[in-house]
Coordinates of C-alpha atoms and ligand atoms in Angstrom, one line a residue:
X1 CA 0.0 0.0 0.0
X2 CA 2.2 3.5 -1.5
X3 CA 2.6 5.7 1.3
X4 CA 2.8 3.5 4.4
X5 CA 6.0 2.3 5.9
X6 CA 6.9 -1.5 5.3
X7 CA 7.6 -3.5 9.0
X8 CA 8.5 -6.7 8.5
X9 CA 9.6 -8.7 11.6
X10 CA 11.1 -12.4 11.7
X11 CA 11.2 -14.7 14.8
X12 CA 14.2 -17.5 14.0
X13 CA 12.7 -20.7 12.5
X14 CA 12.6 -23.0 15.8
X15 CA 14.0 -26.3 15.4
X16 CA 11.7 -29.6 15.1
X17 CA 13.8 -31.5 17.3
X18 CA 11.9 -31.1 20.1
X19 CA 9.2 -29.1 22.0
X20 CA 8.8 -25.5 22.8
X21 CA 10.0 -24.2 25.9
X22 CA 9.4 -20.5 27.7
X23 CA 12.8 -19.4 25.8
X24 CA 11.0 -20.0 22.4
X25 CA 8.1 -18.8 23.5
X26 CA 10.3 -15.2 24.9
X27 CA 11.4 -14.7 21.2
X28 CA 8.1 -15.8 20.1
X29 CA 6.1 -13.6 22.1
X30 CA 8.2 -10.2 22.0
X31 CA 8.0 -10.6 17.8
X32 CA 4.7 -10.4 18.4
X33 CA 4.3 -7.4 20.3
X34 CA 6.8 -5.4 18.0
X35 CA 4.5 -6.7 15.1
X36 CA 1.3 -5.6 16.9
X37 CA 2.7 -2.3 17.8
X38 CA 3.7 -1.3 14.5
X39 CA 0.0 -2.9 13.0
X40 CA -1.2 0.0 15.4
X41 CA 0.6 2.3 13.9
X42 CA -0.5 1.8 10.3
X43 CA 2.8 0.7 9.3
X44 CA 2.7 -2.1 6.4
X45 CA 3.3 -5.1 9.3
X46 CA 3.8 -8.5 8.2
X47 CA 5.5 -10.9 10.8
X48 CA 6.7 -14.4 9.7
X49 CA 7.6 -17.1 12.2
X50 CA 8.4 -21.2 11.3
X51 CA 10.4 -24.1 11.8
X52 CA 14.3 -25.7 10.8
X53 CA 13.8 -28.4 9.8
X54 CA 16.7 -29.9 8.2
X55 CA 19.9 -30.5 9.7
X56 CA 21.5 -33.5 11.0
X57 CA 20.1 -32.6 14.8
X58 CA 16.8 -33.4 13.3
X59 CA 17.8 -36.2 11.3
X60 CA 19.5 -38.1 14.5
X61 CA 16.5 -37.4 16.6
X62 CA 14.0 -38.9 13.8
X63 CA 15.9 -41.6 13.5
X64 CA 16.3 -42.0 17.4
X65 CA 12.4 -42.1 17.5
X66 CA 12.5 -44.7 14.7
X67 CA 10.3 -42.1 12.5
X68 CA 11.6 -40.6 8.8
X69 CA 12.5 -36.9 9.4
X70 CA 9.9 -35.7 7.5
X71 CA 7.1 -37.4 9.2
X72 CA 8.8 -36.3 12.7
X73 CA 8.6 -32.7 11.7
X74 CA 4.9 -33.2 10.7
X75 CA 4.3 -34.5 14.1
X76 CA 6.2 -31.8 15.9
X77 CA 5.1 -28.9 13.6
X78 CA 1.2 -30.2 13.9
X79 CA 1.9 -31.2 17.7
X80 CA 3.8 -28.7 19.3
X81 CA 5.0 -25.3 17.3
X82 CA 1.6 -24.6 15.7
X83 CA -0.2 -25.1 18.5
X84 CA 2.3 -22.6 20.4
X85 CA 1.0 -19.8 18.3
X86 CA -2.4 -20.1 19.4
X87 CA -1.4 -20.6 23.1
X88 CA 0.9 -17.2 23.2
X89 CA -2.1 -15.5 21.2
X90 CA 0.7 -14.9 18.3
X91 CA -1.0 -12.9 15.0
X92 CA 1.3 -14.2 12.8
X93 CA 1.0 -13.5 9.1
X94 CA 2.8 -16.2 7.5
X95 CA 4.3 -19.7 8.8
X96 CA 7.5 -21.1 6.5
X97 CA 8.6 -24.3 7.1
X98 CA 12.3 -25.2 5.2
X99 CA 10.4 -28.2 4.0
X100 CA 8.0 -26.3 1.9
X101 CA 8.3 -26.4 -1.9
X102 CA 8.4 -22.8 -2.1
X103 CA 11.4 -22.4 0.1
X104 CA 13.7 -25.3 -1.4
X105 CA 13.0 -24.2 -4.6
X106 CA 14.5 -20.6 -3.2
X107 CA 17.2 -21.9 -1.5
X108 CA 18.4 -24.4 -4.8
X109 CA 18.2 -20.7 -7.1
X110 CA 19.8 -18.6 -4.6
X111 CA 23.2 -21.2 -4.0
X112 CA 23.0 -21.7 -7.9
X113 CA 23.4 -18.5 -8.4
X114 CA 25.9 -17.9 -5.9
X115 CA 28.2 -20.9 -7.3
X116 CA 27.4 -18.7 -10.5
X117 CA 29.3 -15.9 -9.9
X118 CA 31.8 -17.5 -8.5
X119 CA 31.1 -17.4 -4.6
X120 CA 31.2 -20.7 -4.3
X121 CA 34.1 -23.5 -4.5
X122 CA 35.1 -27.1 -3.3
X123 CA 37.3 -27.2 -0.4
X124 CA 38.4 -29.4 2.3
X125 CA 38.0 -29.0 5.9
X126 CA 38.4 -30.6 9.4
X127 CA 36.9 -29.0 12.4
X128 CA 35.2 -29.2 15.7
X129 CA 31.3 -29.3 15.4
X130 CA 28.8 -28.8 17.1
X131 CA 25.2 -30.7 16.3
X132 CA 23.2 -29.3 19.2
X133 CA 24.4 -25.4 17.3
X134 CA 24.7 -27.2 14.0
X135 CA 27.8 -25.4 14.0
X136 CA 31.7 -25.4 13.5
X137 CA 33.4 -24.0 16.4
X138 CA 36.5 -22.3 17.0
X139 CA 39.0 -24.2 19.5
X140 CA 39.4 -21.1 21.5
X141 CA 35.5 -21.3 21.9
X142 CA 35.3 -24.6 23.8
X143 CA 35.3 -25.0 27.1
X144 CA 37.0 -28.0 29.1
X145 CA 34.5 -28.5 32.0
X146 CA 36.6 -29.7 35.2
X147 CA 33.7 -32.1 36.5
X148 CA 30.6 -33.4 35.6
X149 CA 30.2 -36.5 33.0
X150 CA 32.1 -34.7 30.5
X151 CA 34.9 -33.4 32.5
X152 CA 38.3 -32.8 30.4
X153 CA 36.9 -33.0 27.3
X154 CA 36.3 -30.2 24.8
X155 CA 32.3 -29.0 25.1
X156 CA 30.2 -26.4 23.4
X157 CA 29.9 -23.7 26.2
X158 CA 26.0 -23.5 25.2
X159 CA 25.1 -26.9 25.2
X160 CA 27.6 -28.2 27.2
X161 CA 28.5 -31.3 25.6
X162 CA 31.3 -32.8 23.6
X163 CA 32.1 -31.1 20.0
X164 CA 32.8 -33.9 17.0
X165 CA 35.7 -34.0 14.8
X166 CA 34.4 -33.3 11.7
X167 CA 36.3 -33.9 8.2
X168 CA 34.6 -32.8 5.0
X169 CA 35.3 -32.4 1.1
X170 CA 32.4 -30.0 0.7
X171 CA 31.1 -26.7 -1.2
X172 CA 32.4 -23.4 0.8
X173 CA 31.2 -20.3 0.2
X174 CA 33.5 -17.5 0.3
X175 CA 32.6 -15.3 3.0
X176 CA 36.0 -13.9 4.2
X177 CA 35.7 -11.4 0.8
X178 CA 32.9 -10.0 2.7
X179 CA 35.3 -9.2 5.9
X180 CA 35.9 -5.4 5.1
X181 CA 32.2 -4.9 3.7
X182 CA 30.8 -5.9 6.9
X183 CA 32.8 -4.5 8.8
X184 CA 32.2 -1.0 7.2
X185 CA 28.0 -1.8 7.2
X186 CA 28.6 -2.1 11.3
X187 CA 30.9 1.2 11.2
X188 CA 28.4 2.9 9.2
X189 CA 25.3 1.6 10.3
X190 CA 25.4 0.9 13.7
X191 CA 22.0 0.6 14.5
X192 CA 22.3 -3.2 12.2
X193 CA 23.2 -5.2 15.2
X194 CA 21.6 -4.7 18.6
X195 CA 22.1 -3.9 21.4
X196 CA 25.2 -2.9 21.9
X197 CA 26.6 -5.7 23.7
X198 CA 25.8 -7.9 20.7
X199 CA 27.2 -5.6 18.2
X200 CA 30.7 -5.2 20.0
X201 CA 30.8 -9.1 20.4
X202 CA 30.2 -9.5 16.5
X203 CA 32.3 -6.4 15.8
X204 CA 35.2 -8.4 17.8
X205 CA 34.2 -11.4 15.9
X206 CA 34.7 -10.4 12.6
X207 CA 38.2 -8.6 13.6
X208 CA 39.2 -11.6 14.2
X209 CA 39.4 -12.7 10.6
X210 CA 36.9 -14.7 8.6
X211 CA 37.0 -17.7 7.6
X212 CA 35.3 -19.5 4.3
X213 CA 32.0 -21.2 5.2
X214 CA 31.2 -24.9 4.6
X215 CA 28.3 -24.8 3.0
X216 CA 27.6 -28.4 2.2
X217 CA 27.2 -31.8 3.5
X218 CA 27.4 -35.2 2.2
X219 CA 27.7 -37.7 5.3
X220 CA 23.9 -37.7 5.3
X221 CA 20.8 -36.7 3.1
X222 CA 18.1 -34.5 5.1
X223 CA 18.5 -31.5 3.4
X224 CA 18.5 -29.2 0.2
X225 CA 20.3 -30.7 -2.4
X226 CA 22.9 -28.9 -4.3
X227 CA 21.9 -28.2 -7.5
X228 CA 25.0 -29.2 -9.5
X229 CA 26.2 -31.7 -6.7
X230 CA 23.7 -33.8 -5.7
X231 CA 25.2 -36.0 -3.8
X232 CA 25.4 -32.8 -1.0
X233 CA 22.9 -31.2 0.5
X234 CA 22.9 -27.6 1.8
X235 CA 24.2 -26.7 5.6
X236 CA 21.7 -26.6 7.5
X237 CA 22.0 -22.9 8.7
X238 CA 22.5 -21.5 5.2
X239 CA 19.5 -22.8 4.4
X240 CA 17.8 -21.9 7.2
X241 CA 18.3 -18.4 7.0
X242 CA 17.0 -18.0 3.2
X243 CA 13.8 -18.8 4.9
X244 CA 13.3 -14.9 5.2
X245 CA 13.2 -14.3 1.6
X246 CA 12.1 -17.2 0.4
X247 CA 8.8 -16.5 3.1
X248 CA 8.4 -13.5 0.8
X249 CA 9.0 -14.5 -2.5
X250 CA 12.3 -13.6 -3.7
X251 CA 12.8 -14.9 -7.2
X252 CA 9.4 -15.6 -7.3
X253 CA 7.3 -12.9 -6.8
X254 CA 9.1 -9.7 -7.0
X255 CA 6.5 -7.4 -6.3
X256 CA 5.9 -8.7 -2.9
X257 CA 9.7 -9.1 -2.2
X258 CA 10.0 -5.4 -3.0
X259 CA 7.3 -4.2 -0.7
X260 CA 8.3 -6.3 2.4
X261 CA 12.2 -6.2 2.3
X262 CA 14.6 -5.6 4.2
X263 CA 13.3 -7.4 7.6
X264 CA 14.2 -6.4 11.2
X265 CA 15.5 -9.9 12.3
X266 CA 14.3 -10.7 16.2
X267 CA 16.7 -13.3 17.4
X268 CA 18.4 -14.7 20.4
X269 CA 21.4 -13.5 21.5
X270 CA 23.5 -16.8 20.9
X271 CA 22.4 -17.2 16.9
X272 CA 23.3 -13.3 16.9
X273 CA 26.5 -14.1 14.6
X274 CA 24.6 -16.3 12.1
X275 CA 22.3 -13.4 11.5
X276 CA 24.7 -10.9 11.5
X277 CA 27.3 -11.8 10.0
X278 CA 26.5 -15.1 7.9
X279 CA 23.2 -14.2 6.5
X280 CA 24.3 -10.0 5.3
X281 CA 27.5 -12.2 3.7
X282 CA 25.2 -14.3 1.8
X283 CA 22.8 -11.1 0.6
X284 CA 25.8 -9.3 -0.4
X285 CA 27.2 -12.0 -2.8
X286 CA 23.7 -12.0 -4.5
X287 CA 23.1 -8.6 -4.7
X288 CA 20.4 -8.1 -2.0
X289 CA 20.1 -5.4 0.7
X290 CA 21.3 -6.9 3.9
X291 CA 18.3 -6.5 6.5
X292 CA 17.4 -2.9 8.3
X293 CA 18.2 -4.4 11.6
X294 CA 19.2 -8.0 13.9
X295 CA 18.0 -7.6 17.5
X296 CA 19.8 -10.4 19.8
X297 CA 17.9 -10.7 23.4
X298 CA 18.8 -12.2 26.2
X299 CA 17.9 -15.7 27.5
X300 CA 15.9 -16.7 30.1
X301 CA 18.2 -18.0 32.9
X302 CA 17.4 -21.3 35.0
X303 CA 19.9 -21.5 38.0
X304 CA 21.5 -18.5 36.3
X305 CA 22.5 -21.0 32.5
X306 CA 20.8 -20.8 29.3
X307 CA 17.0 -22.6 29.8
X308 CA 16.9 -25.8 27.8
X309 CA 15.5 -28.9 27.1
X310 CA 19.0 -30.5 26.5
X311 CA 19.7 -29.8 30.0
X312 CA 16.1 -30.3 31.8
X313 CA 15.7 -26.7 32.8
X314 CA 12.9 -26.3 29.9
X315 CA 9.2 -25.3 31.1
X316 CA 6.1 -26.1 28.7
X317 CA 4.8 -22.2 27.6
X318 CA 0.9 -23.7 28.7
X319 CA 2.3 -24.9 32.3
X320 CA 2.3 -21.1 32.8
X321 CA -0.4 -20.1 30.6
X322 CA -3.1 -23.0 31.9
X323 CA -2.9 -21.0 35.1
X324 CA -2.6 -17.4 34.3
X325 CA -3.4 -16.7 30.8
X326 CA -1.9 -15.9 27.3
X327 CA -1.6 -12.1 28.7
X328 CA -0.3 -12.7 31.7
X329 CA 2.7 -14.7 30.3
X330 CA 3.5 -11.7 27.4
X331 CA 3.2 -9.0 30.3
X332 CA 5.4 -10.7 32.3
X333 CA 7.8 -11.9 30.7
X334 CA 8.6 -8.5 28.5
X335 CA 7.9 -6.3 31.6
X336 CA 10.3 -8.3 34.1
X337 CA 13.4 -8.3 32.0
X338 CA 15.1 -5.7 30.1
X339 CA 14.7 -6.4 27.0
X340 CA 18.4 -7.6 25.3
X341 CA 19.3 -8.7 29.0
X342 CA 19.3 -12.3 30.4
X343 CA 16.7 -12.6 32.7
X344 CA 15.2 -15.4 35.5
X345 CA 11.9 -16.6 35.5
X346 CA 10.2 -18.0 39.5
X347 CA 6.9 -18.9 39.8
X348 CA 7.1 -16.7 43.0
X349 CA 7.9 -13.7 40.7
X350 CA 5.2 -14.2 37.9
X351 CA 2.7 -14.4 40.7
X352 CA 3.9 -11.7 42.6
X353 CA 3.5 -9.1 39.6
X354 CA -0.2 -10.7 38.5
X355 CA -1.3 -9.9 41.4
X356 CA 0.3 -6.2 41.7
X357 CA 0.1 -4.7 38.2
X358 CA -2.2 -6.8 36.2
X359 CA -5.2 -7.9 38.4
X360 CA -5.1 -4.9 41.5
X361 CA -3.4 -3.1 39.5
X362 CA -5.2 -2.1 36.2
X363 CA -7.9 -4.3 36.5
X364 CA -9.2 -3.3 39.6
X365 CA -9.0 0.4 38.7
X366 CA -10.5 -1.0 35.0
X367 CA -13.4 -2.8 37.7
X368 CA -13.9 0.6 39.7
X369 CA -14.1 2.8 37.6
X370 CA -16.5 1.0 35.1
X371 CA -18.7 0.6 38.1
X372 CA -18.9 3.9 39.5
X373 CA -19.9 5.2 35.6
X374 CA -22.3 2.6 36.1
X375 CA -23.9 3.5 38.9
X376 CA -23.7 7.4 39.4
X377 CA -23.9 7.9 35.9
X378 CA -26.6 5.4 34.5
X379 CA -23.6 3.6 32.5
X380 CA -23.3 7.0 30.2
X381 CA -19.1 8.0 30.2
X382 CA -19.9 11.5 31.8
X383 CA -18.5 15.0 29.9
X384 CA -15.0 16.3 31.0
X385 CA -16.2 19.7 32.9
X386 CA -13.9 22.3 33.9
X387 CA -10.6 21.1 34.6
X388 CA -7.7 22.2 37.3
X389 CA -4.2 22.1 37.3
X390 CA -4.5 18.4 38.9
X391 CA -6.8 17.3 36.1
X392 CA -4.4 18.5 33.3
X393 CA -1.5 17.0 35.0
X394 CA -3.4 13.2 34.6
X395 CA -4.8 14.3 30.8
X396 CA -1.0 15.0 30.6
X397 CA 0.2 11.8 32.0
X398 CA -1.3 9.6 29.6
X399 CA -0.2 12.0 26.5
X400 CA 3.7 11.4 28.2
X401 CA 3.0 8.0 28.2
X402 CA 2.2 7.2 24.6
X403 CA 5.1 8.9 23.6
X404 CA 7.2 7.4 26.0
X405 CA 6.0 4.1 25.2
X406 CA 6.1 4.2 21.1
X407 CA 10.0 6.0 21.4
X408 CA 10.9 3.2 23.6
X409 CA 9.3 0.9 20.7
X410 CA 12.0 2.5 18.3
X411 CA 14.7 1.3 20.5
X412 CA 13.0 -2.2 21.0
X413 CA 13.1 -1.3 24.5
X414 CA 10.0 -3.4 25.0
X415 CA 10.0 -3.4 28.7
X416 CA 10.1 0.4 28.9
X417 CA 7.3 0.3 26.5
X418 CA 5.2 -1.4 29.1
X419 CA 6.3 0.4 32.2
X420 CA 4.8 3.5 30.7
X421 CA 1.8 1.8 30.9
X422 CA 1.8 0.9 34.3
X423 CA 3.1 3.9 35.4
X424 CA -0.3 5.4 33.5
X425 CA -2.2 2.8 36.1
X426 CA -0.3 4.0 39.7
X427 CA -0.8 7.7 38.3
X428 CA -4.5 7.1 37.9
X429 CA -5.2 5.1 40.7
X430 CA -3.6 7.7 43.0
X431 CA -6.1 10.0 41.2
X432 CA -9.3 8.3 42.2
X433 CA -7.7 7.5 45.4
X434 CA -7.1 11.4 45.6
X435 CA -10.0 12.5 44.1
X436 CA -12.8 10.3 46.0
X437 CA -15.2 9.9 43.7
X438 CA -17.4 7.5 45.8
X439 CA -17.4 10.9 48.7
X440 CA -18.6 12.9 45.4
X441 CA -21.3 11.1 44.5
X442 CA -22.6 11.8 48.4
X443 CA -23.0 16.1 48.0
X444 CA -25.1 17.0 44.7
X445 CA -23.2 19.8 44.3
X446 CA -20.4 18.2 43.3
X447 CA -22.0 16.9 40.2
X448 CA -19.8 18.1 38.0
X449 CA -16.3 17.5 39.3
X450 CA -17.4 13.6 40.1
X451 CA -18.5 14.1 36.1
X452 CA -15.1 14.9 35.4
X453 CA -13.2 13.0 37.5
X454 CA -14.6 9.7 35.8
X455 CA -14.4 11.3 32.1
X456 CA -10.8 11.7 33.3
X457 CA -10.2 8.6 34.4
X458 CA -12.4 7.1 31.8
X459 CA -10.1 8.4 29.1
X460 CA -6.9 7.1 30.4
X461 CA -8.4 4.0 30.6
X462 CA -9.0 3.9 26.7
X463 CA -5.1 5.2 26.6
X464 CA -4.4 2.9 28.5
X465 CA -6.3 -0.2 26.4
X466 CA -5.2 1.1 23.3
X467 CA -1.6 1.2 24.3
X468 CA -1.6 -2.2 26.0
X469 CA -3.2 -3.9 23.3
X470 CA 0.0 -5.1 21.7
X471 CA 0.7 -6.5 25.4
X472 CA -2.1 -8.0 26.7
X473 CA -4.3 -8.0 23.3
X474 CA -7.3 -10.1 24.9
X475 CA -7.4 -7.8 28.1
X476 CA -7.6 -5.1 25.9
X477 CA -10.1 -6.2 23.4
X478 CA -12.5 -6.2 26.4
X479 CA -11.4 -3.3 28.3
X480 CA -12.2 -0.9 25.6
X481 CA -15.3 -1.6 24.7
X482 CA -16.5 -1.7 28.5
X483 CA -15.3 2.0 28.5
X484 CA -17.3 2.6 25.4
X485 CA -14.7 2.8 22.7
X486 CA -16.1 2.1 19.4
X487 CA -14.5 -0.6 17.2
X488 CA -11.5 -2.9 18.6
X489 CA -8.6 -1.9 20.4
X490 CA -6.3 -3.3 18.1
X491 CA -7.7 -0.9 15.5
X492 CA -6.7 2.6 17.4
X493 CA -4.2 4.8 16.4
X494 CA -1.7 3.6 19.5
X495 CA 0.9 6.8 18.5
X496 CA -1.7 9.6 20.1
X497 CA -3.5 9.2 24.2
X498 CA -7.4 8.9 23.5
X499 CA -9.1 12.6 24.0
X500 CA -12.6 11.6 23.4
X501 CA -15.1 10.1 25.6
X502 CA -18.7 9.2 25.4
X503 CA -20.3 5.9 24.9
X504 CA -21.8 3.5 27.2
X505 CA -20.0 1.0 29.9
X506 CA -20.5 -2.1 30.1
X507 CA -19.4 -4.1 33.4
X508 CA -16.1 -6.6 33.1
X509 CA -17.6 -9.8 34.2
X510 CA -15.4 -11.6 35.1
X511 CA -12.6 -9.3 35.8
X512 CA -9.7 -8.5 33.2
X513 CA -7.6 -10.7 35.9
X514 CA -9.0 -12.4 38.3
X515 CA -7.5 -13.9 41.6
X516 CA -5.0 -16.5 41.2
X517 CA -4.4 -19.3 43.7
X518 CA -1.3 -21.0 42.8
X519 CA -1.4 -24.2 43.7
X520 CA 1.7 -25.7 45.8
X521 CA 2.7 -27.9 43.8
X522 CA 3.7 -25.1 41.1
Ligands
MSP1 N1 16.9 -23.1 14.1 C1 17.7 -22.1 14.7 C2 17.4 -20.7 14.2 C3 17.4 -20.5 12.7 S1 17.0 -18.9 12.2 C4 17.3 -18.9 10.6 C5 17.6 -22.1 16.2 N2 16.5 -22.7 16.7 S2 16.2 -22.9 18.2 O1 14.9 -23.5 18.2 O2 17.2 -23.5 18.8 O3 16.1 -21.5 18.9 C6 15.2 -20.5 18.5 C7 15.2 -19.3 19.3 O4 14.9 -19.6 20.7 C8 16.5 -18.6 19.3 O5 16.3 -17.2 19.1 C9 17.1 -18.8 20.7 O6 17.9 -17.8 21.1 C10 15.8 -18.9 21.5 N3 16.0 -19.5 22.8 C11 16.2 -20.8 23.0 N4 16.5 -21.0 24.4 C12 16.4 -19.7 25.0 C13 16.4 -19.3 26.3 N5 16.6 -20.1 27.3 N6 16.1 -18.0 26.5 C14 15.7 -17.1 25.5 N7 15.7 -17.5 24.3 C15 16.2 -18.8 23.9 O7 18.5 -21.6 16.9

């Protein structure tokens, strides 16, 4: 559509080899309140998620569960990563999976072209690698744990076990011509890789000197084969990460490709390096912008390492949600933790915050003051009347707040984003607190300033379901209508504070977050 502003956001395509945990579901879930954000702001959003589903990590645990691979990333993909979506409340627009037609045939035309212009050569090479990272490692990147099953050996420092000796006659791409070019796109452009933790680390990286890429595989068959070899197929990872054109159909459909590309890539921090530094590589040998931006967050921390299933730390995303909601779980987990930081997760914590921000917190003042429209009002959202100094300073609040909240967006500082919001809630409950509308409604002649104090409080209510609605999108698809808006949430204009009122309440039965007993067992 000429005139609006493409945003389109990738989540990494999750690996089949197993089920989801909360650390998928962190990446999964903050995608999708960048994506709604930007929806709200008219931009031209489109946000693709999927699954990797080649590789030999998926290939050894097919054949572990006596299944082909295919059939065991039907299962997993039917089973587990779609449903996933529909338990975090994702609005994805597309799903790609590296096993659709549309993406092989991409990934086939993209290499070919490549080994085309010369890019591409066969090599030799013997290496460390690791299957869990389907990746070659450096020896100074190993670790030597001194106990523990594998004590003395040489690990992978994220998934802590051994690294295999790897020889290979394969296809290499050249990517250490791209050195100096990348090196000048992070000079030049530094906003490429976030934060700035992750940039410095890939910055150091590529310093470093880079090396050629192996690109190919022949000691097994799950995978792309190359076009004028095949007896390889494609690495797993460079075919994985086409998935975010081919999603979009480059080569295929070049009007689409035009008006989506280039993506802002949201990934975690430890597959930062693929994104930044494989993937722009691989664009600038064929001639493609590299992407506007790679975010790398943090990971969520279980007895302060990296949550996984590998190591038994992973928690099912609907152990959490079967208690406290889709909304719950996306608040939480992007207002807790600084967004780009690592972060821990307690049951103790998670409850604690329900309890304060989302259910006394803005639902109760959601409750209250929907109730006393209700009943001093006849359900009619009363006319601002003439307002003090006090009164501007709350109109003003909410105003502050938006802005806050969408320049924090621009800096995917997603947690700031929502501690605007709740900010918004303390400032407006101490308001009602302040104001006592319930003493109002006793004297008649204070008609007017209980009037106001409700259109008040009314309209940073609709501010405040507006610019939650990203966050907490079925909350706030109830909230505003019970304060009268018109239309859905998800439809307002979440860069300006709400300045109308009018319209009829409607009570929240139940309320937007009810009381939560956790059980002991939890
Ligand atoms: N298949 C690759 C990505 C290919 S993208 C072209 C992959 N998959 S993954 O399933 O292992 O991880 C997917 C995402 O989940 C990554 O962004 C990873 O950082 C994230 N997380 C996995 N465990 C995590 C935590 N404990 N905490 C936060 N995020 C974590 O890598």
């Amino acid at each position: 559509m000429p005139g609006r502003e493409s945003f389109y956001l990738t989540t990494p395509i999750f690996y089949v080899n197993d089920v989801p945990h909360i650390g998928h579901a962190y990446t999964e879930v903050a995608a999708d309140v960048l994506a709604r954000w930007h929806r709200q702001r008219g931009d031209d959003t489109w946000l693709l998620t999927g699954t990797d589903e080649h590789g030999q990590k998926i290939m050894r645990t097919a054949t572990a569960n006596g299944v082909a691979p295919r059939e065991w990333a039907d299962k997993l993909v039917a089973e587990a990563w779609k449903p996933l979506l529909a338990t975090l409340d994702i609005a994805n627009d597309d799903f790609i999976r590296t096993t659709d037609e549309r993406h092989e045939r991409t990934v086939a035309a993209f290499l070919q072209r490549l080994y085309d212009d010369g890019h591409i050569y066969a090599g030799e090479f013997e290496g460390y690698y690791c299957v869990g990272c389907e990746e070659y490692k450096r020896p100074a990147d190993l670790v030597a744990p001194a106990a523990g099953e594998f004590a003395g050996r040489q690990v992978c420092p994220i998934h802590g076990r051994p690294v295999e000796v790897l020889q290979e006659q394969n296809w290499f791409f050249r990517m250490s011509a791209f050195q100096d070019r990348l090196l000048a796109l992070y000079e030049e452009r530094p906003e490429f890789v976030q934060p700035a933790s992750v940039r410095n680390e890939i910055v150091q990286f590529v310093k470093q000197g880079l090396e050629d890429l192996s690109i190919s595989r022949s000691s097994f068959d799950w995978g792309v084969r190359v076009p004028w070899d095949p007896s390889h197929v494609v690495y797993v990872w460079f075919d994985a990460l086409l998935n975010y054109v081919s999603a979009i159909g480059y080569g295929q459909d070049e009007a689409e490709f035009e008006r989506r590309w280039p993506a802002v890539h949201l990934v975690g921090k430890d597959i930062a390096r693929f994104h930044a530094v494989i993937w722009p590589a691989m664009l600038m040998a064929a001639g493609v912008e590299v992407p506007r931006a790679v975010f790398g967050h943090g990971w969520l921390l279980v007895g302060g390492e990296k949550m996984s299933k590998s190591k038994l730390t992973g928690i099912a995303p609907n152990e959490i949600t079967d208690v406290f909601g889709s909304d719950a779980f996306r608040y939480y987990f992007l207002s807790a933790i600084t967004f780009g930081q690592d972060g821990s997760f307690s049951w103790e914590d998670l409850s604690a915050r329900y309890q304060a921000e989302l259910a006394n917190g803005l639902g109760n003042l959601a409750s209250r003051v929907v109730a006393m429209v209700d009943r001093y009002f006849d359900g009619e959202v009363p006319e601002l009347g003439t307002l003090g100094r006090g009164d501007e300073f709350i109109l003003d609040a909410a105003r502050q707040a938006v802005a806050q909240a969408n320049e924090a967006i621009d800096r995917f500082a997603i947690d700031e984003a929502v501690e605007a919001s709740r900010r918004l809630v303390m400032t407006l409950n101490g308001f009602i607190t302040d104001e006592e509308p319930w003493a109002l409604a006793r004297d008649p002649e204070q008609r007017e300033r209980l009037a106001t104090v409700l259109a008040i409080a009314v309209r940073g209510l609709k501010t405040l379901a507006v610019l939650l609605a990203p966050v907490v999108p079925k909350a706030a698809a109830r909230l505003w209508p019970a304060l009268g808006g018109e239309g859905e949430a998800a439809d307002q204009d979440i860069r300006v504070a709400v300045e109308d009122g009018g319209g009829r309440v409607a009570p929240l039965d139940p309320p937007l977050f009810p009381r939560i007993e956790l059980l002991e067992s939890a």
